[in-house]
Amino acid sequence: MKPAPFTYHDPRSKSEVLDLISTLENTKLLAGGQSLMPMLNFRFLMPDHLIDLNQVKDLDFIRFSGNQLNIGAMTRQRSLEFSKDISQQCPILTKALSFVGHRQTRNRGTLGGSLCHFDPSAELVNISSLLNAKLKIVSKSGARDVAMEDFGQGYLTTQIQDGELLSDITFEVPTAKHGFAFDEFARRHGDYAIVACSALILLGSHGAIAQAAFSISGMTHRPLRLRDLEASLIGEMPTQSVLKAFAANVSKLDAMEDSYVNSTYRKHLAKIMSYRVLKAACSSAQEKNHG
Ligand SMILES: Cc1cc2nc3c(=O)[nH]c(=O)nc-3n(C[C@H](O)[C@H](O)[C@H](O)COP(=O)(O)OP(=O)(O)OC[C@H]3O[C@@H](n4cnc5c(N)ncnc54)[C@H](O)[C@@H]3O)c2cc1C
């Protein structure tokens, strides 16, 4: 099937995009097209106007400032994957990117497109939650910052309204002493995860957990930060029993079902993957403490 007819627009700057989306009706923004093009071809979406962001250079950048990493929405996943600065200063992002689709999809796919598509299992959605990302949403009438945890409104649905554009995303970069881990269970490498987990762990001088962050996706329409469970780790030694107890609690979360995976199996995966990822993050933190 081919897309329903639309008028194509090719703006060159963010302000041109904002002019277009504030005046035209039934518009759709085209980023890497890796999710949008199939949806147009299946006619799940039938916009009257397609606004191509691919020549909008002021949406494509990677900037570090102190402990903040600011990335333009149109930055390709491949540029992030190959950024030396990111692999040195925020290696968990590089790690997660290696699970996103395939080289071909990462060549075109963008950070902003992945977040706006908001697949519940998307790796970049998971990591944005872990790194307390703030999303800058702009329109003709101004800008607002939205925390990743508030961005999702439902399955494949975000806070972005007609006339708005995701301009850039700011991540909190963990300190170099943080141990980190990301892992997922998918039917094949390159598929969306069924369940994905990510964790950051900082150990104190005596080896007890001083800071913990944990994000799980695939259980519901959005990634979950388990802040109460994270807090329960503080002050504990990272022993097998502590990590197993954490994982047992993760498996008590509600889990959605789809035509491939029922909720019992998702909960089972949540338990296995959360233990595995937490253990790996603790080992990584121990290596950094001794290094
Ligand atoms: C074979 C295949 C395998 C894949 N596997 C995975 C996988 O394992 N994990 C994974 O996470 N993804 C996977 N993907 C999806 C891929 O990561 C896409 O890159 C991503 O979902 C969408 O990014 P995009 O830049 O292509 O956005 P597009 O497809 O162009 O756009 C997606 C949506 O976001 C909107 N949008 C885009 N940019 C903006 C913006 N700046 N402001 C507001 N709205 C915007 C669009 O209007 C559209 O609704 C796969 C894709 C394919 C084809």
mmCIF file of C-alpha atoms and ligand atoms in Angstrom:
data_model
loop_
_atom_site.group_PDB
_atom_site.id
_atom_site.type_symbol
_atom_site.label_atom_id
_atom_site.label_comp_id
_atom_site.label_asym_id
_atom_site.label_seq_id
_atom_site.Cartn_x
_atom_site.Cartn_y
_atom_site.Cartn_z
ATOM 1 C CA MET A 1 0.000 0.000 0.000
ATOM 2 C CA LYS A 2 1.118 3.599 -0.569
ATOM 3 C CA PRO A 3 0.470 6.626 1.639
ATOM 4 C CA ALA A 4 -2.625 8.757 1.089
ATOM 5 C CA PRO A 5 -1.732 11.958 -0.799
ATOM 6 C CA PHE A 6 -0.174 14.804 1.198
ATOM 7 C CA THR A 7 1.588 18.089 0.565
ATOM 8 C CA TYR A 8 5.333 17.858 1.253
ATOM 9 C CA HIS A 9 7.163 20.716 3.041
ATOM 10 C CA ASP A 10 10.938 21.035 3.289
ATOM 11 C CA PRO A 11 11.800 23.708 5.896
ATOM 12 C CA ARG A 12 15.429 24.678 6.655
ATOM 13 C CA SER A 13 15.140 26.026 10.214
ATOM 14 C CA LYS A 14 13.295 25.455 13.458
ATOM 15 C CA SER A 15 11.455 28.772 13.107
ATOM 16 C CA GLU A 16 10.249 27.774 9.622
ATOM 17 C CA VAL A 17 8.916 24.504 11.084
ATOM 18 C CA LEU A 18 7.095 26.405 13.834
ATOM 19 C CA ASP A 19 5.523 28.749 11.246
ATOM 20 C CA LEU A 20 4.262 25.737 9.285
ATOM 21 C CA ILE A 21 2.854 23.763 12.224
ATOM 22 C CA SER A 22 1.160 26.834 13.679
ATOM 23 C CA THR A 23 -0.733 27.625 10.463
ATOM 24 C CA LEU A 24 -1.396 24.281 8.734
ATOM 25 C CA GLU A 25 -3.910 21.664 9.840
ATOM 26 C CA ASN A 26 -3.490 17.877 10.077
ATOM 27 C CA THR A 27 0.309 17.949 9.835
ATOM 28 C CA LYS A 28 2.866 15.253 10.614
ATOM 29 C CA LEU A 29 6.585 15.751 11.229
ATOM 30 C CA LEU A 30 9.016 13.434 9.436
ATOM 31 C CA ALA A 31 12.276 12.641 11.273
ATOM 32 C CA GLY A 32 14.130 9.436 10.281
ATOM 33 C CA GLY A 33 10.916 7.899 8.949
ATOM 34 C CA GLN A 34 11.706 4.468 10.452
ATOM 35 C CA SER A 35 8.398 4.326 12.298
ATOM 36 C CA LEU A 36 6.416 7.000 10.466
ATOM 37 C CA MET A 37 6.841 5.689 6.908
ATOM 38 C CA PRO A 38 5.310 2.253 7.656
ATOM 39 C CA MET A 39 2.444 3.985 9.467
ATOM 40 C CA LEU A 40 1.831 6.211 6.435
ATOM 41 C CA ASN A 41 2.088 3.262 4.054
ATOM 42 C CA PHE A 42 -0.439 1.261 6.090
ATOM 43 C CA ARG A 43 -2.605 4.398 6.211
ATOM 44 C CA PHE A 44 -2.750 4.295 10.003
ATOM 45 C CA LEU A 45 -1.919 7.984 9.584
ATOM 46 C CA MET A 46 -3.235 10.212 6.777
ATOM 47 C CA PRO A 47 -1.830 13.719 7.223
ATOM 48 C CA ASP A 48 -2.651 16.492 4.755
ATOM 49 C CA HIS A 49 0.842 17.967 5.228
ATOM 50 C CA LEU A 50 4.143 16.183 5.802
ATOM 51 C CA ILE A 51 6.852 18.444 7.231
ATOM 52 C CA ASP A 52 10.307 17.017 6.666
ATOM 53 C CA LEU A 53 12.777 17.859 9.471
ATOM 54 C CA ASN A 54 15.789 16.350 7.697
ATOM 55 C CA GLN A 55 17.230 19.672 6.480
ATOM 56 C CA VAL A 56 16.668 21.456 9.797
ATOM 57 C CA LYS A 57 20.288 21.657 10.899
ATOM 58 C CA ASP A 58 19.615 23.538 14.148
ATOM 59 C CA LEU A 59 17.946 20.382 15.536
ATOM 60 C CA ASP A 60 21.081 18.256 15.068
ATOM 61 C CA PHE A 61 23.722 18.635 17.794
ATOM 62 C CA ILE A 62 25.424 16.968 20.771
ATOM 63 C CA ARG A 63 26.605 19.279 23.577
ATOM 64 C CA PHE A 64 28.068 18.576 26.990
ATOM 65 C CA SER A 65 27.934 21.179 29.731
ATOM 66 C CA GLY A 66 29.007 20.130 33.240
ATOM 67 C CA ASN A 67 26.929 17.070 34.137
ATOM 68 C CA GLN A 68 24.364 17.749 31.419
ATOM 69 C CA LEU A 69 24.194 16.280 27.944
ATOM 70 C CA ASN A 70 21.983 18.220 25.528
ATOM 71 C CA ILE A 71 21.044 16.568 22.226
ATOM 72 C CA GLY A 72 19.023 17.979 19.335
ATOM 73 C CA ALA A 73 15.916 15.978 18.431
ATOM 74 C CA MET A 74 17.129 15.342 14.849
ATOM 75 C CA THR A 75 20.460 13.854 15.904
ATOM 76 C CA ARG A 76 20.770 10.443 14.248
ATOM 77 C CA GLN A 77 21.033 7.389 16.472
ATOM 78 C CA ARG A 78 24.182 6.463 14.543
ATOM 79 C CA SER A 79 25.825 9.815 15.407
ATOM 80 C CA LEU A 80 25.107 9.154 19.074
ATOM 81 C CA GLU A 81 26.409 5.593 18.836
ATOM 82 C CA PHE A 82 29.701 6.799 17.326
ATOM 83 C CA SER A 83 30.176 9.879 19.506
ATOM 84 C CA LYS A 84 33.460 9.490 21.412
ATOM 85 C CA ASP A 85 32.306 12.070 23.964
ATOM 86 C CA ILE A 86 29.184 10.047 24.679
ATOM 87 C CA SER A 87 30.992 6.727 24.929
ATOM 88 C CA GLN A 88 33.483 8.283 27.370
ATOM 89 C CA GLN A 89 31.149 10.409 29.453
ATOM 90 C CA CYS A 90 27.815 8.604 29.212
ATOM 91 C CA PRO A 91 28.651 5.003 28.195
ATOM 92 C CA ILE A 92 25.256 3.580 29.168
ATOM 93 C CA LEU A 93 23.722 5.543 26.271
ATOM 94 C CA THR A 94 26.201 3.978 23.825
ATOM 95 C CA LYS A 95 25.441 0.555 25.256
ATOM 96 C CA ALA A 96 21.666 0.980 24.907
ATOM 97 C CA LEU A 97 22.026 2.239 21.322
ATOM 98 C CA SER A 98 23.631 -1.027 20.279
ATOM 99 C CA PHE A 99 20.265 -2.702 20.942
ATOM 100 C CA VAL A 100 18.204 -0.213 18.883
ATOM 101 C CA GLY A 101 17.088 -1.876 15.650
ATOM 102 C CA HIS A 102 19.817 -2.367 13.050
ATOM 103 C CA ARG A 103 22.668 -0.323 11.605
ATOM 104 C CA GLN A 104 20.409 0.667 8.697
ATOM 105 C CA THR A 105 17.615 1.901 10.978
ATOM 106 C CA ARG A 106 20.091 3.736 13.226
ATOM 107 C CA ASN A 107 21.564 5.500 10.178
ATOM 108 C CA ARG A 108 18.232 7.235 9.618
ATOM 109 C CA GLY A 109 16.458 7.029 12.986
ATOM 110 C CA THR A 110 16.768 9.978 15.343
ATOM 111 C CA LEU A 111 16.682 10.407 19.102
ATOM 112 C CA GLY A 112 13.646 12.715 18.888
ATOM 113 C CA GLY A 113 11.781 10.353 16.548
ATOM 114 C CA SER A 114 12.267 7.430 18.907
ATOM 115 C CA LEU A 115 11.057 9.407 21.939
ATOM 116 C CA CYS A 116 8.049 10.894 20.089
ATOM 117 C CA HIS A 117 7.056 7.516 18.649
ATOM 118 C CA PHE A 118 7.125 6.348 22.288
ATOM 119 C CA ASP A 119 7.143 2.620 21.846
ATOM 120 C CA PRO A 120 6.960 1.231 25.419
ATOM 121 C CA SER A 121 9.947 -1.030 24.740
ATOM 122 C CA ALA A 122 12.177 1.453 22.911
ATOM 123 C CA GLU A 123 15.657 1.448 24.409
ATOM 124 C CA LEU A 124 16.063 5.230 24.144
ATOM 125 C CA VAL A 125 12.793 5.744 25.983
ATOM 126 C CA ASN A 126 14.088 3.512 28.789
ATOM 127 C CA ILE A 127 17.451 5.278 29.035
ATOM 128 C CA SER A 128 15.837 8.733 28.929
ATOM 129 C CA SER A 129 13.840 7.762 31.973
ATOM 130 C CA LEU A 130 16.941 6.430 33.752
ATOM 131 C CA LEU A 131 18.938 9.598 33.027
ATOM 132 C CA ASN A 132 16.126 11.917 34.195
ATOM 133 C CA ALA A 133 15.800 13.422 30.738
ATOM 134 C CA LYS A 134 14.066 16.757 30.243
ATOM 135 C CA LEU A 135 12.405 17.250 26.863
ATOM 136 C CA LYS A 136 12.114 20.748 25.434
ATOM 137 C CA ILE A 137 8.857 21.143 23.539
ATOM 138 C CA VAL A 138 8.525 24.335 21.512
ATOM 139 C CA SER A 139 5.711 26.070 19.648
ATOM 140 C CA LYS A 140 5.059 29.529 18.205
ATOM 141 C CA SER A 141 3.865 30.651 21.613
ATOM 142 C CA GLY A 142 6.877 29.514 23.661
ATOM 143 C CA ALA A 143 8.704 26.526 25.127
ATOM 144 C CA ARG A 144 8.121 24.095 27.970
ATOM 145 C CA ASP A 145 10.285 21.453 29.622
ATOM 146 C CA VAL A 146 8.708 18.083 30.285
ATOM 147 C CA ALA A 147 10.279 15.381 32.449
ATOM 148 C CA MET A 148 10.534 12.031 30.687
ATOM 149 C CA GLU A 149 8.421 10.447 33.399
ATOM 150 C CA ASP A 150 5.522 12.779 32.494
ATOM 151 C CA PHE A 151 5.989 12.641 28.723
ATOM 152 C CA GLY A 152 3.964 9.483 27.981
ATOM 153 C CA GLN A 153 0.192 9.728 28.013
ATOM 154 C CA GLY A 154 -0.694 6.250 26.766
ATOM 155 C CA TYR A 155 0.397 3.608 24.278
ATOM 156 C CA LEU A 156 2.419 5.360 21.502
ATOM 157 C CA THR A 157 1.023 8.651 22.798
ATOM 158 C CA THR A 158 2.918 11.594 24.294
ATOM 159 C CA GLN A 159 2.185 15.056 25.650
ATOM 160 C CA ILE A 160 3.093 16.734 22.335
ATOM 161 C CA GLN A 161 0.143 18.686 20.974
ATOM 162 C CA ASP A 162 -0.684 19.952 17.476
ATOM 163 C CA GLY A 163 1.546 22.942 16.696
ATOM 164 C CA GLU A 164 4.377 21.634 18.929
ATOM 165 C CA LEU A 165 7.814 20.237 18.139
ATOM 166 C CA LEU A 166 10.317 18.352 20.314
ATOM 167 C CA SER A 167 13.411 20.493 19.938
ATOM 168 C CA ASP A 168 16.043 18.888 22.201
ATOM 169 C CA ILE A 169 16.602 16.590 25.135
ATOM 170 C CA THR A 170 18.811 17.139 28.198
ATOM 171 C CA PHE A 171 20.171 14.149 30.134
ATOM 172 C CA GLU A 172 21.792 14.110 33.573
ATOM 173 C CA VAL A 173 25.203 12.520 33.075
ATOM 174 C CA PRO A 174 26.152 10.127 35.896
ATOM 175 C CA THR A 175 29.555 10.614 37.544
ATOM 176 C CA ALA A 176 32.426 8.485 36.233
ATOM 177 C CA LYS A 177 32.330 6.396 39.439
ATOM 178 C CA HIS A 178 28.843 5.086 38.629
ATOM 179 C CA GLY A 179 28.549 1.468 37.606
ATOM 180 C CA PHE A 180 26.045 0.940 34.838
ATOM 181 C CA ALA A 181 24.245 -1.815 32.955
ATOM 182 C CA PHE A 182 21.634 -2.165 30.264
ATOM 183 C CA ASP A 183 20.156 -5.422 28.998
ATOM 184 C CA GLU A 184 17.004 -6.638 27.368
ATOM 185 C CA PHE A 185 15.172 -9.755 26.302
ATOM 186 C CA ALA A 186 13.976 -9.659 22.688
ATOM 187 C CA ARG A 187 12.900 -12.387 20.308
ATOM 188 C CA ARG A 188 15.816 -11.559 17.993
ATOM 189 C CA HIS A 189 18.660 -9.067 18.253
ATOM 190 C CA GLY A 190 17.429 -5.822 16.687
ATOM 191 C CA ASP A 191 13.806 -6.390 17.660
ATOM 192 C CA TYR A 192 12.080 -4.205 20.172
ATOM 193 C CA ALA A 193 12.635 -5.606 23.665
ATOM 194 C CA ILE A 194 9.941 -7.581 25.428
ATOM 195 C CA VAL A 195 11.428 -6.375 28.704
ATOM 196 C CA ALA A 196 14.435 -4.045 29.047
ATOM 197 C CA CYS A 197 16.171 -2.886 32.226
ATOM 198 C CA SER A 198 18.841 -0.301 32.930
ATOM 199 C CA ALA A 199 20.608 0.620 36.162
ATOM 200 C CA LEU A 200 23.129 3.025 37.619
ATOM 201 C CA ILE A 201 24.852 2.250 40.904
ATOM 202 C CA LEU A 202 27.266 4.319 42.971
ATOM 203 C CA LEU A 203 29.034 2.589 45.856
ATOM 204 C CA GLY A 204 30.358 4.283 48.979
ATOM 205 C CA SER A 205 33.905 3.790 50.243
ATOM 206 C CA HIS A 206 32.909 0.728 52.316
ATOM 207 C CA GLY A 207 31.145 -0.903 49.372
ATOM 208 C CA ALA A 208 27.555 -0.158 50.354
ATOM 209 C CA ILE A 209 25.153 1.256 47.771
ATOM 210 C CA ALA A 210 25.164 5.062 47.968
ATOM 211 C CA GLN A 211 23.022 5.885 44.921
ATOM 212 C CA ALA A 212 20.793 3.734 42.725
ATOM 213 C CA ALA A 213 18.667 4.368 39.656
ATOM 214 C CA PHE A 214 16.678 1.679 37.865
ATOM 215 C CA SER A 215 14.375 1.806 34.851
ATOM 216 C CA ILE A 216 12.294 -1.002 33.379
ATOM 217 C CA SER A 217 10.350 -0.920 30.127
ATOM 218 C CA GLY A 218 8.025 -3.302 28.357
ATOM 219 C CA MET A 219 5.756 -3.800 31.395
ATOM 220 C CA THR A 220 3.295 -1.030 30.571
ATOM 221 C CA HIS A 221 2.848 1.810 28.051
ATOM 222 C CA ARG A 222 5.786 3.751 29.506
ATOM 223 C CA PRO A 223 9.110 3.045 31.229
ATOM 224 C CA LEU A 224 8.928 2.829 35.000
ATOM 225 C CA ARG A 225 11.372 4.312 37.484
ATOM 226 C CA LEU A 226 10.979 2.399 40.728
ATOM 227 C CA ARG A 227 11.969 5.159 43.113
ATOM 228 C CA ASP A 228 10.818 3.470 46.332
ATOM 229 C CA LEU A 229 12.684 0.307 45.438
ATOM 230 C CA GLU A 230 15.738 2.351 44.418
ATOM 231 C CA ALA A 231 15.656 4.056 47.837
ATOM 232 C CA SER A 232 15.417 0.673 49.594
ATOM 233 C CA LEU A 233 18.873 -0.205 48.205
ATOM 234 C CA ILE A 234 20.636 2.771 49.764
ATOM 235 C CA GLY A 235 23.010 1.724 52.556
ATOM 236 C CA GLU A 236 22.762 -1.968 51.649
ATOM 237 C CA MET A 237 25.726 -4.079 50.599
ATOM 238 C CA PRO A 238 25.134 -5.386 47.049
ATOM 239 C CA THR A 239 24.726 -9.001 48.129
ATOM 240 C CA GLN A 240 22.872 -11.660 46.207
ATOM 241 C CA SER A 241 20.006 -11.656 48.730
ATOM 242 C CA VAL A 242 19.552 -7.855 48.517
ATOM 243 C CA LEU A 243 19.514 -7.921 44.714
ATOM 244 C CA LYS A 244 17.224 -10.964 44.607
ATOM 245 C CA ALA A 245 14.768 -9.279 46.966
ATOM 246 C CA PHE A 246 14.764 -6.222 44.670
ATOM 247 C CA ALA A 247 14.093 -8.433 41.638
ATOM 248 C CA ALA A 248 11.290 -10.282 43.433
ATOM 249 C CA ASN A 249 9.601 -6.934 44.057
ATOM 250 C CA VAL A 250 10.025 -5.909 40.415
ATOM 251 C CA SER A 251 8.193 -9.065 39.355
ATOM 252 C CA LYS A 252 5.146 -7.902 41.365
ATOM 253 C CA LEU A 253 4.575 -4.988 38.973
ATOM 254 C CA ASP A 254 1.526 -5.123 36.735
ATOM 255 C CA ALA A 255 2.468 -6.321 33.257
ATOM 256 C CA MET A 256 0.623 -5.878 29.976
ATOM 257 C CA GLU A 257 -0.179 -8.687 27.548
ATOM 258 C CA ASP A 258 -0.032 -8.790 23.785
ATOM 259 C CA SER A 259 -0.462 -11.430 21.120
ATOM 260 C CA TYR A 260 3.091 -12.734 21.694
ATOM 261 C CA VAL A 261 3.690 -12.504 25.444
ATOM 262 C CA ASN A 262 1.332 -12.907 28.395
ATOM 263 C CA SER A 263 1.725 -10.987 31.638
ATOM 264 C CA THR A 264 3.009 -13.977 33.653
ATOM 265 C CA TYR A 265 5.924 -14.400 31.265
ATOM 266 C CA ARG A 266 6.623 -10.642 31.286
ATOM 267 C CA LYS A 267 6.772 -10.703 35.093
ATOM 268 C CA HIS A 268 9.128 -13.682 34.948
ATOM 269 C CA LEU A 269 11.371 -11.754 32.543
ATOM 270 C CA ALA A 270 11.179 -8.681 34.779
ATOM 271 C CA LYS A 271 12.542 -10.725 37.682
ATOM 272 C CA ILE A 272 15.371 -12.318 35.703
ATOM 273 C CA MET A 273 16.396 -9.175 33.820
ATOM 274 C CA SER A 274 16.229 -6.836 36.809
ATOM 275 C CA TYR A 275 18.460 -9.139 38.875
ATOM 276 C CA ARG A 276 20.901 -9.547 35.989
ATOM 277 C CA VAL A 277 21.130 -5.831 35.260
ATOM 278 C CA LEU A 278 21.402 -4.757 38.862
ATOM 279 C CA LYS A 279 24.130 -7.321 39.499
ATOM 280 C CA ALA A 280 26.059 -6.144 36.426
ATOM 281 C CA ALA A 281 25.736 -2.488 37.488
ATOM 282 C CA CYS A 282 27.014 -3.349 40.981
ATOM 283 C CA SER A 283 29.980 -5.292 39.552
ATOM 284 C CA SER A 284 30.774 -2.377 37.265
ATOM 285 C CA ALA A 285 30.649 0.013 40.253
ATOM 286 C CA GLN A 286 32.937 -2.291 42.253
ATOM 287 C CA GLU A 287 35.482 -2.306 39.427
ATOM 288 C CA LYS A 288 35.422 1.491 39.324
ATOM 289 C CA ASN A 289 35.860 1.720 43.111
ATOM 290 C CA HIS A 290 38.926 -0.522 42.906
ATOM 291 C CA GLY A 291 40.257 1.000 39.668
HETATM 292 C C1 LIG B 1 13.254 -2.939 11.161
HETATM 293 C C2 LIG B 1 13.153 -1.958 12.297
HETATM 294 C C3 LIG B 1 13.560 -2.359 13.566
HETATM 295 C C4 LIG B 1 13.471 -1.462 14.624
HETATM 296 N N1 LIG B 1 13.877 -1.882 15.864
HETATM 297 C C5 LIG B 1 13.826 -1.021 16.897
HETATM 298 C C6 LIG B 1 14.280 -1.407 18.201
HETATM 299 O O1 LIG B 1 14.722 -2.515 18.439
HETATM 300 N N2 LIG B 1 14.206 -0.470 19.173
HETATM 301 C C7 LIG B 1 13.720 0.787 18.967
HETATM 302 O O2 LIG B 1 13.682 1.585 19.906
HETATM 303 N N3 LIG B 1 13.319 1.182 17.757
HETATM 304 C C8 LIG B 1 13.356 0.312 16.720
HETATM 305 N N4 LIG B 1 12.922 0.729 15.491
HETATM 306 C C9 LIG B 1 12.386 2.095 15.331
HETATM 307 C C10 LIG B 1 13.516 3.100 15.114
HETATM 308 O O3 LIG B 1 14.284 3.192 16.282
HETATM 309 C C11 LIG B 1 13.015 4.495 14.780
HETATM 310 O O4 LIG B 1 14.147 5.226 14.516
HETATM 311 C C12 LIG B 1 12.246 5.285 15.809
HETATM 312 O O5 LIG B 1 11.171 4.594 16.372
HETATM 313 C C13 LIG B 1 11.624 6.519 15.158
HETATM 314 O O6 LIG B 1 12.608 7.446 14.876
HETATM 315 P P1 LIG B 1 12.605 8.210 13.517
HETATM 316 O O7 LIG B 1 13.643 9.271 13.639
HETATM 317 O O8 LIG B 1 12.703 7.273 12.398
HETATM 318 O O9 LIG B 1 11.161 8.945 13.562
HETATM 319 P P2 LIG B 1 9.959 8.959 12.533
HETATM 320 O O10 LIG B 1 9.581 7.571 12.169
HETATM 321 O O11 LIG B 1 10.230 9.902 11.419
HETATM 322 O O12 LIG B 1 8.849 9.619 13.469
HETATM 323 C C14 LIG B 1 8.259 8.896 14.538
HETATM 324 C C15 LIG B 1 7.143 9.753 15.163
HETATM 325 O O13 LIG B 1 7.699 10.841 15.892
HETATM 326 C C16 LIG B 1 7.217 12.089 15.388
HETATM 327 N N5 LIG B 1 8.343 13.017 15.492
HETATM 328 C C17 LIG B 1 9.589 12.791 15.007
HETATM 329 N N6 LIG B 1 10.412 13.813 15.362
HETATM 330 C C18 LIG B 1 9.656 14.693 16.048
HETATM 331 C C19 LIG B 1 9.941 15.927 16.696
HETATM 332 N N7 LIG B 1 11.174 16.471 16.700
HETATM 333 N N8 LIG B 1 8.929 16.566 17.342
HETATM 334 C C20 LIG B 1 7.682 16.017 17.372
HETATM 335 N N9 LIG B 1 7.351 14.862 16.793
HETATM 336 C C21 LIG B 1 8.335 14.194 16.140
HETATM 337 C C22 LIG B 1 6.763 11.802 13.964
HETATM 338 O O14 LIG B 1 5.798 12.731 13.529
HETATM 339 C C23 LIG B 1 6.196 10.399 14.128
HETATM 340 O O15 LIG B 1 4.908 10.455 14.699
HETATM 341 C C24 LIG B 1 12.990 -0.135 14.414
HETATM 342 C C25 LIG B 1 12.596 0.274 13.131
HETATM 343 C C26 LIG B 1 12.668 -0.627 12.084
HETATM 344 C C27 LIG B 1 12.239 -0.182 10.713
#
